[in-house]
PDB file of C-alpha atoms in Angstrom:
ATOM      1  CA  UNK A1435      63.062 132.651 135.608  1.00 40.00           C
ATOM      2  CA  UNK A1436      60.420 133.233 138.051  1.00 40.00           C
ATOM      3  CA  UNK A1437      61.734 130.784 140.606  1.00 42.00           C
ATOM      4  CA  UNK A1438      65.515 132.620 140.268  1.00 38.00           C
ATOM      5  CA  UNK A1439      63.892 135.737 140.790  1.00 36.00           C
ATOM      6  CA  UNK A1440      61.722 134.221 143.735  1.00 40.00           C
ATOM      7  CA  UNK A1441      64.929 132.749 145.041  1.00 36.00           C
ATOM      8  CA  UNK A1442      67.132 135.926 144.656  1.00 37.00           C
ATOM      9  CA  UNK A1443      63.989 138.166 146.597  1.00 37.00           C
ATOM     10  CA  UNK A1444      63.829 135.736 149.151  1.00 35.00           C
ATOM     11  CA  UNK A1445      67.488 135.678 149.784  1.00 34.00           C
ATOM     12  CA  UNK A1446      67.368 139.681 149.910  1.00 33.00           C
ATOM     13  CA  UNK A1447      64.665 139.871 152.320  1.00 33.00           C
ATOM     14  CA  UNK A1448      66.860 137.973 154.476  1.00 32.00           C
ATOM     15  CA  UNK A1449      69.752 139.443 154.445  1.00 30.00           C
ATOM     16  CA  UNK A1450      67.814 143.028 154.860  1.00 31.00           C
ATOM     17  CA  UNK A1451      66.616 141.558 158.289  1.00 33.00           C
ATOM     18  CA  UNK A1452      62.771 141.140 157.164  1.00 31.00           C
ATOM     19  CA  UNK A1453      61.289 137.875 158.198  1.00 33.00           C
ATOM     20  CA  UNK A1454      58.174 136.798 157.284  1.00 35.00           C
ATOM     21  CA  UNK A1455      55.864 136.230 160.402  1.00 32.00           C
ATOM     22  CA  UNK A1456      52.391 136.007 160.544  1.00 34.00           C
ATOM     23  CA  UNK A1457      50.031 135.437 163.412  1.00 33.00           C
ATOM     24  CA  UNK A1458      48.865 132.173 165.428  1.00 34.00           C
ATOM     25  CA  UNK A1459      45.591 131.825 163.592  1.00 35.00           C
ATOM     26  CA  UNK A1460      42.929 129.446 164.836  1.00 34.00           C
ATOM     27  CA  UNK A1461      40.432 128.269 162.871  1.00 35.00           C
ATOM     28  CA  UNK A1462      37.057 126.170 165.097  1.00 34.00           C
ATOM     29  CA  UNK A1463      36.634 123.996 162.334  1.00 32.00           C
ATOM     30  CA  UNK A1464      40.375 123.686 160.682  1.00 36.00           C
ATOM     31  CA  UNK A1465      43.899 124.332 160.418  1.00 40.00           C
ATOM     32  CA  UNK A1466      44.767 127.286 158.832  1.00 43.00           C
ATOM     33  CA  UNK A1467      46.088 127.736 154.795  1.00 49.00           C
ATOM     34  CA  UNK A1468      47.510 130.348 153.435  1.00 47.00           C
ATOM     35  CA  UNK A1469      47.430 130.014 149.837  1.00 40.00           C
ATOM     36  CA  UNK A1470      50.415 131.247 147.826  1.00 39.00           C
ATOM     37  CA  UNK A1471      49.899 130.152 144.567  1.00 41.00           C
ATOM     38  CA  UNK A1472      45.790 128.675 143.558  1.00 43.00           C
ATOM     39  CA  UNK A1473      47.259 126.248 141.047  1.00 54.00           C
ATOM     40  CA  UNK A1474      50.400 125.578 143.388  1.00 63.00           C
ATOM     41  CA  UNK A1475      50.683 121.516 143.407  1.00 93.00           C
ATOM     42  CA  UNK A1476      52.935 121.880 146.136  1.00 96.00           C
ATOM     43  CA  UNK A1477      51.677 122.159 149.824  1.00 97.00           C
ATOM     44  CA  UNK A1478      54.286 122.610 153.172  1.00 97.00           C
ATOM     45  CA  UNK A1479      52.505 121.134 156.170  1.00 98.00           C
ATOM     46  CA  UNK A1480      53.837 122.184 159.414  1.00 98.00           C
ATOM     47  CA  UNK A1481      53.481 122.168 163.185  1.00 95.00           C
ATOM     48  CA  UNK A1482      55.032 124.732 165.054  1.00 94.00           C
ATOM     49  CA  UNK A1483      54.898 124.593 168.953  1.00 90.00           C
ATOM     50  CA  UNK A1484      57.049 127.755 169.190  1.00 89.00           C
ATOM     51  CA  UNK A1485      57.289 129.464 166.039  1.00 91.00           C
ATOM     52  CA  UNK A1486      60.653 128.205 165.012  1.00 91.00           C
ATOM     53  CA  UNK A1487      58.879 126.236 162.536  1.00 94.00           C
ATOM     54  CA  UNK A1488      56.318 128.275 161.221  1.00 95.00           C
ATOM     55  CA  UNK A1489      59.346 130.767 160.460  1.00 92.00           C
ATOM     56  CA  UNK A1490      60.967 128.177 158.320  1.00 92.00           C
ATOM     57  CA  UNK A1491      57.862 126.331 156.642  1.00 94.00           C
ATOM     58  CA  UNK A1492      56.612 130.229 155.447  1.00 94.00           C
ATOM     59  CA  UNK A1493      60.703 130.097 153.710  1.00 91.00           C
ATOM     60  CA  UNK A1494      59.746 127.000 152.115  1.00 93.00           C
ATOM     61  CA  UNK A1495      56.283 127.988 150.884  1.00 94.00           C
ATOM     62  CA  UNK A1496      57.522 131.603 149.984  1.00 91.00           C
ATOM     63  CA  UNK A1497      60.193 129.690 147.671  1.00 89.00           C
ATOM     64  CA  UNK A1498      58.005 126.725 146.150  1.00 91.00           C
ATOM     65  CA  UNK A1499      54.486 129.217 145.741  1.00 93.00           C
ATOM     66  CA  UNK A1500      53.535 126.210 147.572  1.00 95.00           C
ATOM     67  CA  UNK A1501      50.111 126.517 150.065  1.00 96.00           C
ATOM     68  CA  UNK A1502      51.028 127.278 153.569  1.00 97.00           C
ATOM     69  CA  UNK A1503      49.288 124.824 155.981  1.00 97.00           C
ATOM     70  CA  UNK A1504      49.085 124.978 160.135  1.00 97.00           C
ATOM     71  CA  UNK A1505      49.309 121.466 161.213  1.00 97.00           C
ATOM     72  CA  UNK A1506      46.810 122.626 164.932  1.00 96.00           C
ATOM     73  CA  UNK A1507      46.141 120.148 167.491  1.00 93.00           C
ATOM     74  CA  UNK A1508      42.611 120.868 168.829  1.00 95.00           C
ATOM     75  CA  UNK A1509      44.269 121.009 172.438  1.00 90.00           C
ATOM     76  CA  UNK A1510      47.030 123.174 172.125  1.00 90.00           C
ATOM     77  CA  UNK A1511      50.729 122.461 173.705  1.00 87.00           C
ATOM     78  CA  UNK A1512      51.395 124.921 176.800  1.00 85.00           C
ATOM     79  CA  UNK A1513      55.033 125.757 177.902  1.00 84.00           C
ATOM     80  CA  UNK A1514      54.541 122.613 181.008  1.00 87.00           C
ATOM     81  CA  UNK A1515      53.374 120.535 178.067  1.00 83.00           C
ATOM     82  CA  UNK A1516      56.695 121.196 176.508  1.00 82.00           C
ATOM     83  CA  UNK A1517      58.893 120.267 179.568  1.00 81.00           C
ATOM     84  CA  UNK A1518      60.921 118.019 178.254  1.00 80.00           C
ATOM     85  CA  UNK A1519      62.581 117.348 181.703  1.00 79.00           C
ATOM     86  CA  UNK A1520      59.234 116.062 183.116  1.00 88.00           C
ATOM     87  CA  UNK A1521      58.688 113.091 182.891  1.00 87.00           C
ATOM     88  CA  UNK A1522      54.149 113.657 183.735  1.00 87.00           C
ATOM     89  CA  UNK A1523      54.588 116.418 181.137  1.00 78.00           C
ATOM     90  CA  UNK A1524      52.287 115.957 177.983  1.00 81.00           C
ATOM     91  CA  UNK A1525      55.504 115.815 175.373  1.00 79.00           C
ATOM     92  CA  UNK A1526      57.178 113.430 177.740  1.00 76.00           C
ATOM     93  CA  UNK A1527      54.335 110.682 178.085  1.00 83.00           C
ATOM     94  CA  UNK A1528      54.195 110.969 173.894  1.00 81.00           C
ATOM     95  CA  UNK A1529      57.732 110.304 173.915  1.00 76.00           C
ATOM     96  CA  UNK A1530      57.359 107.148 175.923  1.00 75.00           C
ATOM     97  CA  UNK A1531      53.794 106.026 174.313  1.00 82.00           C
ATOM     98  CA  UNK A1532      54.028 106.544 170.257  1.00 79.00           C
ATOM     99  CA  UNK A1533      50.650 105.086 169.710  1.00 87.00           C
ATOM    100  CA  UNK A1534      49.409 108.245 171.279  1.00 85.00           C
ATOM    101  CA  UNK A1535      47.524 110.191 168.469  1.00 89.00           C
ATOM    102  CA  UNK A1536      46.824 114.110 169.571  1.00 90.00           C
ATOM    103  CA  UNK A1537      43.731 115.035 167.816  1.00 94.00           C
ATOM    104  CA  UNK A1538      44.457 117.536 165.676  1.00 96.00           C
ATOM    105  CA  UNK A1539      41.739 120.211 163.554  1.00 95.00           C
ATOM    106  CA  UNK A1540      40.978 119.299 160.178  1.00 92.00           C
ATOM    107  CA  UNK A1541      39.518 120.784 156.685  1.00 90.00           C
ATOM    108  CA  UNK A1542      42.750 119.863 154.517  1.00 94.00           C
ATOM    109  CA  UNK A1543      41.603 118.875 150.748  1.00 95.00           C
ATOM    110  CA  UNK A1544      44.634 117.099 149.348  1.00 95.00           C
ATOM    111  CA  UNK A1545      44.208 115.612 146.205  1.00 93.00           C
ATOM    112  CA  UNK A1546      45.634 118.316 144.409  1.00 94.00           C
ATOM    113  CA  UNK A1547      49.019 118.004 145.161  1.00 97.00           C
ATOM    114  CA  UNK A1548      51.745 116.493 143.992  1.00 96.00           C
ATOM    115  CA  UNK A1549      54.982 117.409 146.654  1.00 96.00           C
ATOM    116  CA  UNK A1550      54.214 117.845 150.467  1.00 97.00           C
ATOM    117  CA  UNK A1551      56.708 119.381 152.665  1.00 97.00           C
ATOM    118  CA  UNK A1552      56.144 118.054 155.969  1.00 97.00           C
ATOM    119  CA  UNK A1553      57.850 120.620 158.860  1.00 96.00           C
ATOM    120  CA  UNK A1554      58.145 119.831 162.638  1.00 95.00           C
ATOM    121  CA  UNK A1555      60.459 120.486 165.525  1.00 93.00           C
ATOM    122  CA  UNK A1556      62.252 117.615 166.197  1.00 92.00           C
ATOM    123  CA  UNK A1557      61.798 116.250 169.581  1.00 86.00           C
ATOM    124  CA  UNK A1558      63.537 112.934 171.378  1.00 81.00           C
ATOM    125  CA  UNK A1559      65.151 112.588 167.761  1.00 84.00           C
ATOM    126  CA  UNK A1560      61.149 112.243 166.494  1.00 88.00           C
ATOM    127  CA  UNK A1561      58.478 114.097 164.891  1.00 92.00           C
ATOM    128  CA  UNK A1562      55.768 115.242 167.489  1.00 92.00           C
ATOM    129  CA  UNK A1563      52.638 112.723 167.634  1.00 93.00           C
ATOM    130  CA  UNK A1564      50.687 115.872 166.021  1.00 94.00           C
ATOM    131  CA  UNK A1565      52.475 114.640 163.082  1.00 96.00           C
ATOM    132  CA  UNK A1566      51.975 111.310 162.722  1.00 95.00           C
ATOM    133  CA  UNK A1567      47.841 112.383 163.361  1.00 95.00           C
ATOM    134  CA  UNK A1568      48.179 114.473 160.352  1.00 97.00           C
ATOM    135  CA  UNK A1569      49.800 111.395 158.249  1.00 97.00           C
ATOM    136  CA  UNK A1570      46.707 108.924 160.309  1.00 96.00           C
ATOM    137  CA  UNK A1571      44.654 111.513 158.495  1.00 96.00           C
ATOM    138  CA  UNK A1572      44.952 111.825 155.235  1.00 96.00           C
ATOM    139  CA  UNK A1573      45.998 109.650 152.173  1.00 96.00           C
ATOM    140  CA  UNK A1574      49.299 110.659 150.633  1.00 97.00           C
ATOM    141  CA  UNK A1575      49.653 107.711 148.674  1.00 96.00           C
ATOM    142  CA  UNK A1576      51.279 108.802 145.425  1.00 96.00           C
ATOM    143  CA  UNK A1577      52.702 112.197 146.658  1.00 97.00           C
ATOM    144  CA  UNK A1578      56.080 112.908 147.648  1.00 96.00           C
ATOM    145  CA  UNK A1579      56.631 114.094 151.120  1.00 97.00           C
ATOM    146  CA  UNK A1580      59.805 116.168 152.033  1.00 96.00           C
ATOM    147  CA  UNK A1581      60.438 115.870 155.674  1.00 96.00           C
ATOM    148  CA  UNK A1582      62.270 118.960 157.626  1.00 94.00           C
ATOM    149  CA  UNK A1583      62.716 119.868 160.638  1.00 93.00           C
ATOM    150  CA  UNK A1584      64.237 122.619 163.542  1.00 92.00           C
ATOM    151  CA  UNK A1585      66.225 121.806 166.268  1.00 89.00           C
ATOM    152  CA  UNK A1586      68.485 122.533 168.715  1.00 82.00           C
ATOM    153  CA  UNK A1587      70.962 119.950 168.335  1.00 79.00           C
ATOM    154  CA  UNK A1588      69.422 116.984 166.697  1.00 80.00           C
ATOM    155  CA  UNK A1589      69.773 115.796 163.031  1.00 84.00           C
ATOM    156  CA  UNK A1590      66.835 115.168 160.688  1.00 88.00           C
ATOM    157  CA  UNK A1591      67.836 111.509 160.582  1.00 91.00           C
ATOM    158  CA  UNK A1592      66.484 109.377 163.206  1.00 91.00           C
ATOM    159  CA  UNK A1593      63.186 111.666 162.610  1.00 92.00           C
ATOM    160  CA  UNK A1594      63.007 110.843 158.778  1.00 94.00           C
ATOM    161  CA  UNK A1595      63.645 107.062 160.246  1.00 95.00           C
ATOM    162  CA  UNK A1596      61.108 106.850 162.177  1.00 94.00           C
ATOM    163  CA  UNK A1597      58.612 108.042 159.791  1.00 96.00           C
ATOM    164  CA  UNK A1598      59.338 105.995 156.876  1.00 96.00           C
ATOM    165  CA  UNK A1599      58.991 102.930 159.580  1.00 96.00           C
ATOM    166  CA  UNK A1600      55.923 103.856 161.095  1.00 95.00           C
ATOM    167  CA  UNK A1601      54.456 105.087 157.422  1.00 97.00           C
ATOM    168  CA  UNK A1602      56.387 102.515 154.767  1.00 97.00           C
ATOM    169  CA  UNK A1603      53.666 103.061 152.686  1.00 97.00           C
ATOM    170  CA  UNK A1604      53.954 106.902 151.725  1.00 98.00           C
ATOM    171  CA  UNK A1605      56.925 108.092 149.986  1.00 97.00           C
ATOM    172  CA  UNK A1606      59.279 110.137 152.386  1.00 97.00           C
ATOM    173  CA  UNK A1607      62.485 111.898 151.497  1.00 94.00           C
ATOM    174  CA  UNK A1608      64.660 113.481 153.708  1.00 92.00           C
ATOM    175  CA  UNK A1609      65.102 117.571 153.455  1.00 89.00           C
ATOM    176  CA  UNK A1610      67.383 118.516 156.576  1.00 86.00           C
ATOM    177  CA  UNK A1611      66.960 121.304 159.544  1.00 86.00           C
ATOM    178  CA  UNK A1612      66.270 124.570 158.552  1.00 85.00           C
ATOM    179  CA  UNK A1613      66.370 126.650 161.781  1.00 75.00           C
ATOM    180  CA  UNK A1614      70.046 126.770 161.723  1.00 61.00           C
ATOM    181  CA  UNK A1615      70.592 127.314 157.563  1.00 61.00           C
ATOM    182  CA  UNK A1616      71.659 130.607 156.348  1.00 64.00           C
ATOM    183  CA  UNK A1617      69.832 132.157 153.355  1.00 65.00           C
ATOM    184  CA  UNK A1618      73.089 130.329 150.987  1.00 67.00           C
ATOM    185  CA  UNK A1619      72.685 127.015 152.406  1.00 73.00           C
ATOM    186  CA  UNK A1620      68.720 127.473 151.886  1.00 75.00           C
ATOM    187  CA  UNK A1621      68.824 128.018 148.426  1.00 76.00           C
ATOM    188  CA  UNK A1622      71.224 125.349 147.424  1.00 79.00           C
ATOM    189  CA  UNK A1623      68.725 123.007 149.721  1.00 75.00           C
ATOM    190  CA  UNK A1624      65.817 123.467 147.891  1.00 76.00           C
ATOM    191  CA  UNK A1625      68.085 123.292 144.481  1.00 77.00           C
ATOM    192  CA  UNK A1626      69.096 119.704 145.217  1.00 73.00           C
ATOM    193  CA  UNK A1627      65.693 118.754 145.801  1.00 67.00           C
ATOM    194  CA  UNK A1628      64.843 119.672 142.483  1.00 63.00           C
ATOM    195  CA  UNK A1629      67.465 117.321 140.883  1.00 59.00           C
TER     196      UNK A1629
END
């Protein structure tokens, strides 16, 4: 009952305009968390270069009463770092060298949980190196890890792909991009995840 009524709140709040936004918060020693729920056994991971992801990974954690958590890199992307039609820009030479690893802040304890959401913008069809970092990081053996993602025009696919190949030994499933899903198509997202 108190997921429905989670669900149904959620779905108001959206259609009443009211989004959910917090702040860029930066912590010296660690990502951010924002707790939801203290005995949540759900945590949504994200990294957000432009906020199009935080947006939807605070959805998902509003939802689930799962923790919030700020994938940061320790040297944050700048709009040239983002060029995507440079080929010297810092996105661009990741694209081209996936062994790169960004170092990214830590001070994540993950042993209790169970289900990790895993958020990114999708970029070249991939997740951003900041990503696979935070998977070099930690051990998620045993948890499951629902990948999603925001975009422009790409599909979740070849992203999902190329994390279950460079990761076979973590347990991935695909969840879909959530930038462009109405409140409707939201709900009935996170419902089939349940089955």
């Amino acid at each position: 009952m108190k997921k429905i009524f989670g669900i149904a709140a959620l779905t108001a709040m959206m259609f009443a305009g009211t989004a959910c936004s917090s702040a860029q918060k930066s912590n010296e020693d660690s990502a951010s968390a924002k707790t939801a729920d203290a005995d949540s056994k759900v945590l949504v991971a994200y990294y957000s270069a432009t906020g199009n992801t935080e947006k939807a990974a605070e959805r998902v954690a509003d939802a689930t009463g799962g923790t919030l958590y700020r994938i940061e890199p320790v040297e944050p992307y700048t709009d040239e770092d983002l060029d995507y039609e440079n080929k010297d820009s810092r996105s661009s030479k990741e694209n081209a060298d996936r062994s790169i690893r960004p170092e990214i802040k830590k001070g994540l304890d993950i042993a209790g949980y169970e289900t990790v959401y895993l958020g990114f913008p999708v970029w070249w069809d991939k997740a951003p190196l900041v990503v696979n970092t935070f998977l070099d990081s930690y051990d998620f053996s045993g948890k499951k890890i629902i990948v999603f993602g925001t975009a422009h025009s790409s599909g979740l696919t070849p992203s999902y792909d190329t994390l279950k190949a460079d990761f076979p030994q973590y347990n991935f499933e695909e969840g879909g991009i959530l930038n462009v899903q109405g409140a409707k198509t939201f709900n009935e997202w996170l419902e089939g995840l349940k089955k």
